[in-house]
Amino acid sequence: MSNDRSEHGAGRVGQVKEVTSLTNPIIKDIKLLAQKKHRDETRSFMAEGLKLVIDALDLGWKIKTLIYAKAAKGKPHVEQVAAKTFARGGLVLEVSEKVLSTITRRDNPQMVVGIFEQRYRALKEIRPELGETYVALDRVRDPGNLGTIIRTADAAGASGIILVGETTDPFSLETVRATMGSVFAMPVVRASADDFVKWQKQAGVKVVATHLAGSVDYRTIDYKSKPVVLLMGNEQAGLPEELAREAGALARIPQAGRADSLNLAIATGIMLFEARRHLLALDAGA
């Protein structure tokens, strides 16, 4: 069999490499994926769980390394995933639970972990069509918020996430966990504020921004006549003026209680399901 070499060390295609030592160079390299710098340099990220790995492979994501616990050895689905990894030139590691806990930073880790190649779409490739909804997030900071928004956008049938400015990493372990696998189904785009403004002007979209100064009830907006981009502001600062003034509508979600604001992920979810309400229906058998 031919040799395979990647950022995570050398292995032989079709051969499982057993690893029990935390000082193994491959394990040390994988542990570095906890750092954004290393994720960016290797264009790699980690996803936990057999279902997530299966979904990612089914959606065509490139797997670099598959790691599974000794206790999972011989399980049919694990063997199938290992075979797919081999077929795509990836490395397969069988490790102790201690090694798996160290990699995932969990006391009770998932039995299967995949290391995948990052994937971003280019903003210029995004050409929204009628009935499509995108979520644009300005400088989102919290990994849990971003992951939850990606998961919610997937559930609502949105077409993609546009990250505007300096945002938290969509491929951090915390964000990927919060997506519950939707990171593999939801296209992600990165853009500067200037590039986003230029794009929205020629893309034929309706940009609906949530803003504390918004005077329009979000439920009264026309979400049907054009593709929609929901523009959501930073958790602390909200939307900057240069983005707010370019929006087609400044919306607000009515509130009645003592809370003066909503969590970003919650607000985005409310906006998403309202914007797509005319496109969503329960299955006939539900």
mmCIF file of C-alpha atoms in Angstrom, residues 7-252:
data_model
loop_
_atom_site.group_PDB
_atom_site.id
_atom_site.type_symbol
_atom_site.label_atom_id
_atom_site.label_comp_id
_atom_site.label_asym_id
_atom_site.label_seq_id
_atom_site.Cartn_x
_atom_site.Cartn_y
_atom_site.Cartn_z
ATOM 1 C CA GLU A 7 0.060 17.712 8.839
ATOM 2 C CA HIS A 8 -0.772 15.128 11.468
ATOM 3 C CA GLY A 9 2.174 12.874 10.739
ATOM 4 C CA ALA A 10 2.895 9.899 8.535
ATOM 5 C CA GLY A 11 0.778 6.795 8.308
ATOM 6 C CA ARG A 12 0.145 3.938 5.947
ATOM 7 C CA VAL A 13 -3.104 4.036 3.991
ATOM 8 C CA GLY A 14 -5.319 1.139 5.027
ATOM 9 C CA GLN A 15 -3.433 0.540 8.262
ATOM 10 C CA VAL A 16 -4.712 1.617 11.688
ATOM 11 C CA LYS A 17 -2.058 3.264 13.828
ATOM 12 C CA GLU A 18 -2.371 2.498 17.558
ATOM 13 C CA VAL A 19 -1.476 5.384 19.858
ATOM 14 C CA THR A 20 -1.409 5.286 23.651
ATOM 15 C CA SER A 21 1.145 7.979 24.482
ATOM 16 C CA LEU A 22 0.210 11.624 25.010
ATOM 17 C CA THR A 23 3.689 12.583 23.786
ATOM 18 C CA ASN A 24 3.152 11.020 20.368
ATOM 19 C CA PRO A 25 3.926 13.750 17.785
ATOM 20 C CA ILE A 26 0.651 13.163 15.926
ATOM 21 C CA ILE A 27 -1.353 13.575 19.145
ATOM 22 C CA LYS A 28 0.623 16.663 20.129
ATOM 23 C CA ASP A 29 -0.140 18.165 16.729
ATOM 24 C CA ILE A 30 -3.857 17.405 17.027
ATOM 25 C CA LYS A 31 -3.944 18.946 20.505
ATOM 26 C CA LEU A 32 -2.627 22.168 18.967
ATOM 27 C CA LEU A 33 -5.915 22.483 17.084
ATOM 28 C CA ALA A 34 -7.239 24.033 20.296
ATOM 29 C CA GLN A 35 -5.325 27.133 19.143
ATOM 30 C CA LYS A 36 -6.774 29.282 16.359
ATOM 31 C CA LYS A 37 -3.306 29.970 14.961
ATOM 32 C CA HIS A 38 -2.710 26.271 14.389
ATOM 33 C CA ARG A 39 -6.179 25.724 12.931
ATOM 34 C CA ASP A 40 -5.562 28.545 10.476
ATOM 35 C CA GLU A 41 -2.058 27.381 9.558
ATOM 36 C CA THR A 42 -3.186 23.816 8.857
ATOM 37 C CA ARG A 43 -6.699 24.786 7.662
ATOM 38 C CA SER A 44 -7.955 22.013 9.943
ATOM 39 C CA PHE A 45 -10.531 21.568 12.693
ATOM 40 C CA MET A 46 -11.906 18.895 14.982
ATOM 41 C CA ALA A 47 -15.421 17.454 15.136
ATOM 42 C CA GLU A 48 -16.589 14.989 17.792
ATOM 43 C CA GLY A 49 -19.041 12.154 17.444
ATOM 44 C CA LEU A 50 -19.671 9.297 15.036
ATOM 45 C CA LYS A 51 -22.833 10.850 13.555
ATOM 46 C CA LEU A 52 -21.055 14.145 12.843
ATOM 47 C CA VAL A 53 -18.184 12.354 11.129
ATOM 48 C CA ILE A 54 -20.591 10.253 9.032
ATOM 49 C CA ASP A 55 -22.577 13.361 8.034
ATOM 50 C CA ALA A 56 -19.404 15.243 7.108
ATOM 51 C CA LEU A 57 -18.178 12.404 4.906
ATOM 52 C CA ASP A 58 -21.595 12.093 3.255
ATOM 53 C CA LEU A 59 -21.492 15.847 2.486
ATOM 54 C CA GLY A 60 -18.079 15.538 0.873
ATOM 55 C CA TRP A 61 -15.875 17.181 3.494
ATOM 56 C CA LYS A 62 -12.209 16.193 3.342
ATOM 57 C CA ILE A 63 -11.176 14.128 6.368
ATOM 58 C CA LYS A 64 -7.509 14.234 7.325
ATOM 59 C CA THR A 65 -7.502 12.029 10.412
ATOM 60 C CA LEU A 66 -10.025 9.723 12.077
ATOM 61 C CA ILE A 67 -9.498 8.958 15.763
ATOM 62 C CA TYR A 68 -11.485 6.353 17.655
ATOM 63 C CA ALA A 69 -11.331 4.808 21.112
ATOM 64 C CA LYS A 70 -10.177 1.217 21.535
ATOM 65 C CA ALA A 71 -13.633 0.392 22.896
ATOM 66 C CA ALA A 72 -15.161 1.338 19.523
ATOM 67 C CA LYS A 73 -12.972 -1.088 17.587
ATOM 68 C CA GLY A 74 -14.949 -3.553 15.529
ATOM 69 C CA LYS A 75 -18.232 -1.636 15.635
ATOM 70 C CA PRO A 76 -19.737 -1.744 12.117
ATOM 71 C CA HIS A 77 -20.292 2.011 11.698
ATOM 72 C CA VAL A 78 -16.814 2.795 12.986
ATOM 73 C CA GLU A 79 -15.304 0.256 10.593
ATOM 74 C CA GLN A 80 -17.260 1.813 7.713
ATOM 75 C CA VAL A 81 -16.040 5.310 8.590
ATOM 76 C CA ALA A 82 -12.478 4.015 8.870
ATOM 77 C CA ALA A 83 -12.770 2.428 5.429
ATOM 78 C CA LYS A 84 -14.043 5.696 3.948
ATOM 79 C CA THR A 85 -11.199 7.578 5.600
ATOM 80 C CA PHE A 86 -8.652 5.173 4.137
ATOM 81 C CA ALA A 87 -10.291 5.437 0.713
ATOM 82 C CA ARG A 88 -9.921 9.227 0.814
ATOM 83 C CA GLY A 89 -6.277 9.110 1.854
ATOM 84 C CA GLY A 90 -6.800 9.891 5.530
ATOM 85 C CA LEU A 91 -4.995 8.608 8.596
ATOM 86 C CA VAL A 92 -6.812 6.357 11.121
ATOM 87 C CA LEU A 93 -5.749 6.271 14.775
ATOM 88 C CA GLU A 94 -6.901 3.873 17.483
ATOM 89 C CA VAL A 95 -6.258 5.521 20.842
ATOM 90 C CA SER A 96 -6.761 5.020 24.559
ATOM 91 C CA GLU A 97 -9.573 6.840 26.341
ATOM 92 C CA LYS A 98 -6.959 8.942 28.130
ATOM 93 C CA VAL A 99 -5.595 10.163 24.802
ATOM 94 C CA LEU A 100 -9.122 10.856 23.534
ATOM 95 C CA SER A 101 -9.972 12.828 26.694
ATOM 96 C CA THR A 102 -6.843 14.923 26.260
ATOM 97 C CA ILE A 103 -7.593 15.650 22.604
ATOM 98 C CA THR A 104 -11.207 16.667 23.240
ATOM 99 C CA ARG A 105 -10.636 18.197 26.675
ATOM 100 C CA ARG A 106 -13.537 16.168 28.056
ATOM 101 C CA ASP A 107 -13.698 13.642 30.897
ATOM 102 C CA ASN A 108 -16.257 11.538 29.028
ATOM 103 C CA PRO A 109 -15.347 12.048 25.384
ATOM 104 C CA GLN A 110 -17.176 10.859 22.306
ATOM 105 C CA MET A 111 -15.794 7.575 20.988
ATOM 106 C CA VAL A 112 -15.010 8.997 17.527
ATOM 107 C CA VAL A 113 -13.319 12.250 16.468
ATOM 108 C CA GLY A 114 -12.581 13.526 12.975
ATOM 109 C CA ILE A 115 -10.036 16.104 11.834
ATOM 110 C CA PHE A 116 -11.360 17.866 8.748
ATOM 111 C CA GLU A 117 -10.160 20.494 6.299
ATOM 112 C CA GLN A 118 -11.774 23.903 6.785
ATOM 113 C CA ARG A 119 -14.096 25.142 4.077
ATOM 114 C CA TYR A 120 -15.136 28.742 3.358
ATOM 115 C CA ARG A 121 -17.189 30.139 0.491
ATOM 116 C CA ALA A 122 -16.122 33.346 -1.231
ATOM 117 C CA LEU A 123 -18.566 36.263 -0.941
ATOM 118 C CA LYS A 124 -18.399 36.907 -4.692
ATOM 119 C CA GLU A 125 -19.719 33.372 -5.261
ATOM 120 C CA ILE A 126 -22.890 34.086 -3.271
ATOM 121 C CA ARG A 127 -25.712 35.017 -5.650
ATOM 122 C CA PRO A 128 -28.918 34.883 -3.609
ATOM 123 C CA GLU A 129 -32.110 33.803 -5.290
ATOM 124 C CA LEU A 130 -35.722 34.516 -4.390
ATOM 125 C CA GLY A 131 -36.743 32.453 -1.371
ATOM 126 C CA GLU A 132 -33.215 32.321 0.028
ATOM 127 C CA THR A 133 -32.223 33.744 3.401
ATOM 128 C CA TYR A 134 -28.721 34.504 4.629
ATOM 129 C CA VAL A 135 -27.574 35.534 8.084
ATOM 130 C CA ALA A 136 -24.842 38.183 8.297
ATOM 131 C CA LEU A 137 -23.161 38.534 11.697
ATOM 132 C CA ASP A 138 -21.132 41.620 12.531
ATOM 133 C CA ARG A 139 -18.153 40.827 14.789
ATOM 134 C CA VAL A 140 -19.880 37.980 16.652
ATOM 135 C CA ARG A 141 -17.668 37.126 19.633
ATOM 136 C CA ASP A 142 -19.169 34.206 21.496
ATOM 137 C CA PRO A 143 -18.486 30.694 20.112
ATOM 138 C CA GLY A 144 -21.679 29.365 21.665
ATOM 139 C CA ASN A 145 -23.738 32.085 19.986
ATOM 140 C CA LEU A 146 -22.152 31.465 16.606
ATOM 141 C CA GLY A 147 -22.568 27.713 16.845
ATOM 142 C CA THR A 148 -26.201 28.028 17.905
ATOM 143 C CA ILE A 149 -26.903 30.468 15.068
ATOM 144 C CA ILE A 150 -25.360 28.099 12.511
ATOM 145 C CA ARG A 151 -27.503 25.262 13.884
ATOM 146 C CA THR A 152 -30.649 27.444 13.867
ATOM 147 C CA ALA A 153 -29.970 28.706 10.346
ATOM 148 C CA ASP A 154 -29.679 25.112 9.199
ATOM 149 C CA ALA A 155 -32.960 24.196 10.897
ATOM 150 C CA ALA A 156 -34.751 27.177 9.339
ATOM 151 C CA GLY A 157 -33.523 26.342 5.843
ATOM 152 C CA ALA A 158 -31.222 29.342 5.460
ATOM 153 C CA SER A 159 -28.647 29.294 2.675
ATOM 154 C CA GLY A 160 -25.538 30.481 4.494
ATOM 155 C CA ILE A 161 -23.777 32.505 7.168
ATOM 156 C CA ILE A 162 -21.764 35.637 6.347
ATOM 157 C CA LEU A 163 -19.220 36.592 9.012
ATOM 158 C CA VAL A 164 -18.531 40.333 8.826
ATOM 159 C CA GLY A 165 -15.342 41.771 10.295
ATOM 160 C CA GLU A 166 -13.279 40.137 13.035
ATOM 161 C CA THR A 167 -15.448 37.345 14.408
ATOM 162 C CA THR A 168 -14.981 34.300 16.578
ATOM 163 C CA ASP A 169 -13.729 31.215 14.747
ATOM 164 C CA PRO A 170 -16.521 29.079 13.235
ATOM 165 C CA PHE A 171 -14.150 26.101 13.390
ATOM 166 C CA SER A 172 -13.196 26.325 17.064
ATOM 167 C CA LEU A 173 -14.031 23.252 19.120
ATOM 168 C CA GLU A 174 -16.630 25.217 21.122
ATOM 169 C CA THR A 175 -18.378 26.551 18.016
ATOM 170 C CA VAL A 176 -18.398 23.201 16.227
ATOM 171 C CA ARG A 177 -19.882 21.532 19.315
ATOM 172 C CA ALA A 178 -22.644 24.133 19.488
ATOM 173 C CA THR A 179 -23.577 23.579 15.830
ATOM 174 C CA MET A 180 -24.409 19.923 16.566
ATOM 175 C CA GLY A 181 -23.161 19.022 13.085
ATOM 176 C CA SER A 182 -24.749 21.884 11.171
ATOM 177 C CA VAL A 183 -21.304 23.354 10.504
ATOM 178 C CA PHE A 184 -21.056 20.724 7.761
ATOM 179 C CA ALA A 185 -24.387 21.680 6.166
ATOM 180 C CA MET A 186 -24.260 25.475 6.356
ATOM 181 C CA PRO A 187 -21.940 27.413 3.999
ATOM 182 C CA VAL A 188 -19.824 30.015 5.817
ATOM 183 C CA VAL A 189 -18.425 33.183 4.236
ATOM 184 C CA ARG A 190 -15.935 35.697 5.624
ATOM 185 C CA ALA A 191 -15.989 39.348 4.557
ATOM 186 C CA SER A 192 -14.853 42.789 5.643
ATOM 187 C CA ALA A 193 -17.543 45.374 6.388
ATOM 188 C CA ASP A 194 -16.613 47.277 3.218
ATOM 189 C CA ASP A 195 -16.812 44.183 1.043
ATOM 190 C CA PHE A 196 -20.162 43.237 2.570
ATOM 191 C CA VAL A 197 -21.635 46.680 1.840
ATOM 192 C CA LYS A 198 -20.395 46.561 -1.769
ATOM 193 C CA TRP A 199 -21.763 43.041 -2.205
ATOM 194 C CA GLN A 200 -25.214 43.791 -0.797
ATOM 195 C CA LYS A 201 -25.652 46.746 -3.170
ATOM 196 C CA GLN A 202 -25.211 44.588 -6.264
ATOM 197 C CA ALA A 203 -26.624 41.290 -4.999
ATOM 198 C CA GLY A 204 -30.298 42.252 -5.298
ATOM 199 C CA VAL A 205 -31.044 41.443 -1.665
ATOM 200 C CA LYS A 206 -33.161 43.015 1.051
ATOM 201 C CA VAL A 207 -31.007 43.599 4.123
ATOM 202 C CA VAL A 208 -33.034 43.564 7.339
ATOM 203 C CA ALA A 209 -30.973 44.698 10.318
ATOM 204 C CA THR A 210 -31.962 44.486 13.962
ATOM 205 C CA HIS A 211 -31.193 47.738 15.741
ATOM 206 C CA LEU A 212 -32.133 49.349 19.057
ATOM 207 C CA ALA A 213 -33.098 52.448 17.077
ATOM 208 C CA GLY A 214 -35.212 50.377 14.719
ATOM 209 C CA SER A 215 -38.732 51.679 14.249
ATOM 210 C CA VAL A 216 -40.175 48.770 12.258
ATOM 211 C CA ASP A 217 -41.823 45.763 13.905
ATOM 212 C CA TYR A 218 -39.964 42.746 12.515
ATOM 213 C CA ARG A 219 -43.299 40.981 11.895
ATOM 214 C CA THR A 220 -44.508 43.654 9.450
ATOM 215 C CA ILE A 221 -41.571 43.479 7.035
ATOM 216 C CA ASP A 222 -41.934 42.064 3.513
ATOM 217 C CA TYR A 223 -39.657 39.030 3.391
ATOM 218 C CA LYS A 224 -41.124 37.658 0.154
ATOM 219 C CA SER A 225 -40.250 40.016 -2.695
ATOM 220 C CA LYS A 226 -36.448 39.648 -2.616
ATOM 221 C CA PRO A 227 -33.793 37.322 -1.200
ATOM 222 C CA VAL A 228 -33.255 38.319 2.430
ATOM 223 C CA VAL A 229 -30.094 38.973 4.420
ATOM 224 C CA LEU A 230 -30.665 39.248 8.164
ATOM 225 C CA LEU A 231 -27.936 41.502 9.562
ATOM 226 C CA MET A 232 -27.268 41.047 13.267
ATOM 227 C CA GLY A 233 -24.934 43.170 15.387
ATOM 228 C CA ASN A 234 -22.192 42.433 17.883
ATOM 229 C CA GLU A 235 -23.310 41.100 21.293
ATOM 230 C CA GLN A 236 -22.161 44.188 23.200
ATOM 231 C CA ALA A 237 -21.971 47.054 20.715
ATOM 232 C CA GLY A 238 -24.744 46.198 18.266
ATOM 233 C CA LEU A 239 -24.471 47.329 14.655
ATOM 234 C CA PRO A 240 -22.083 50.132 13.695
ATOM 235 C CA GLU A 241 -23.621 53.110 11.916
ATOM 236 C CA GLU A 242 -21.844 52.356 8.620
ATOM 237 C CA LEU A 243 -23.685 49.030 8.390
ATOM 238 C CA ALA A 244 -26.995 50.169 9.859
ATOM 239 C CA ARG A 245 -27.432 53.024 7.370
ATOM 240 C CA GLU A 246 -27.029 50.637 4.427
ATOM 241 C CA ALA A 247 -29.807 48.303 5.573
ATOM 242 C CA GLY A 248 -33.118 48.198 3.738
ATOM 243 C CA ALA A 249 -35.015 48.043 7.035
ATOM 244 C CA LEU A 250 -34.089 48.600 10.669
ATOM 245 C CA ALA A 251 -36.188 46.166 12.634
ATOM 246 C CA ARG A 252 -36.926 45.692 16.286
#
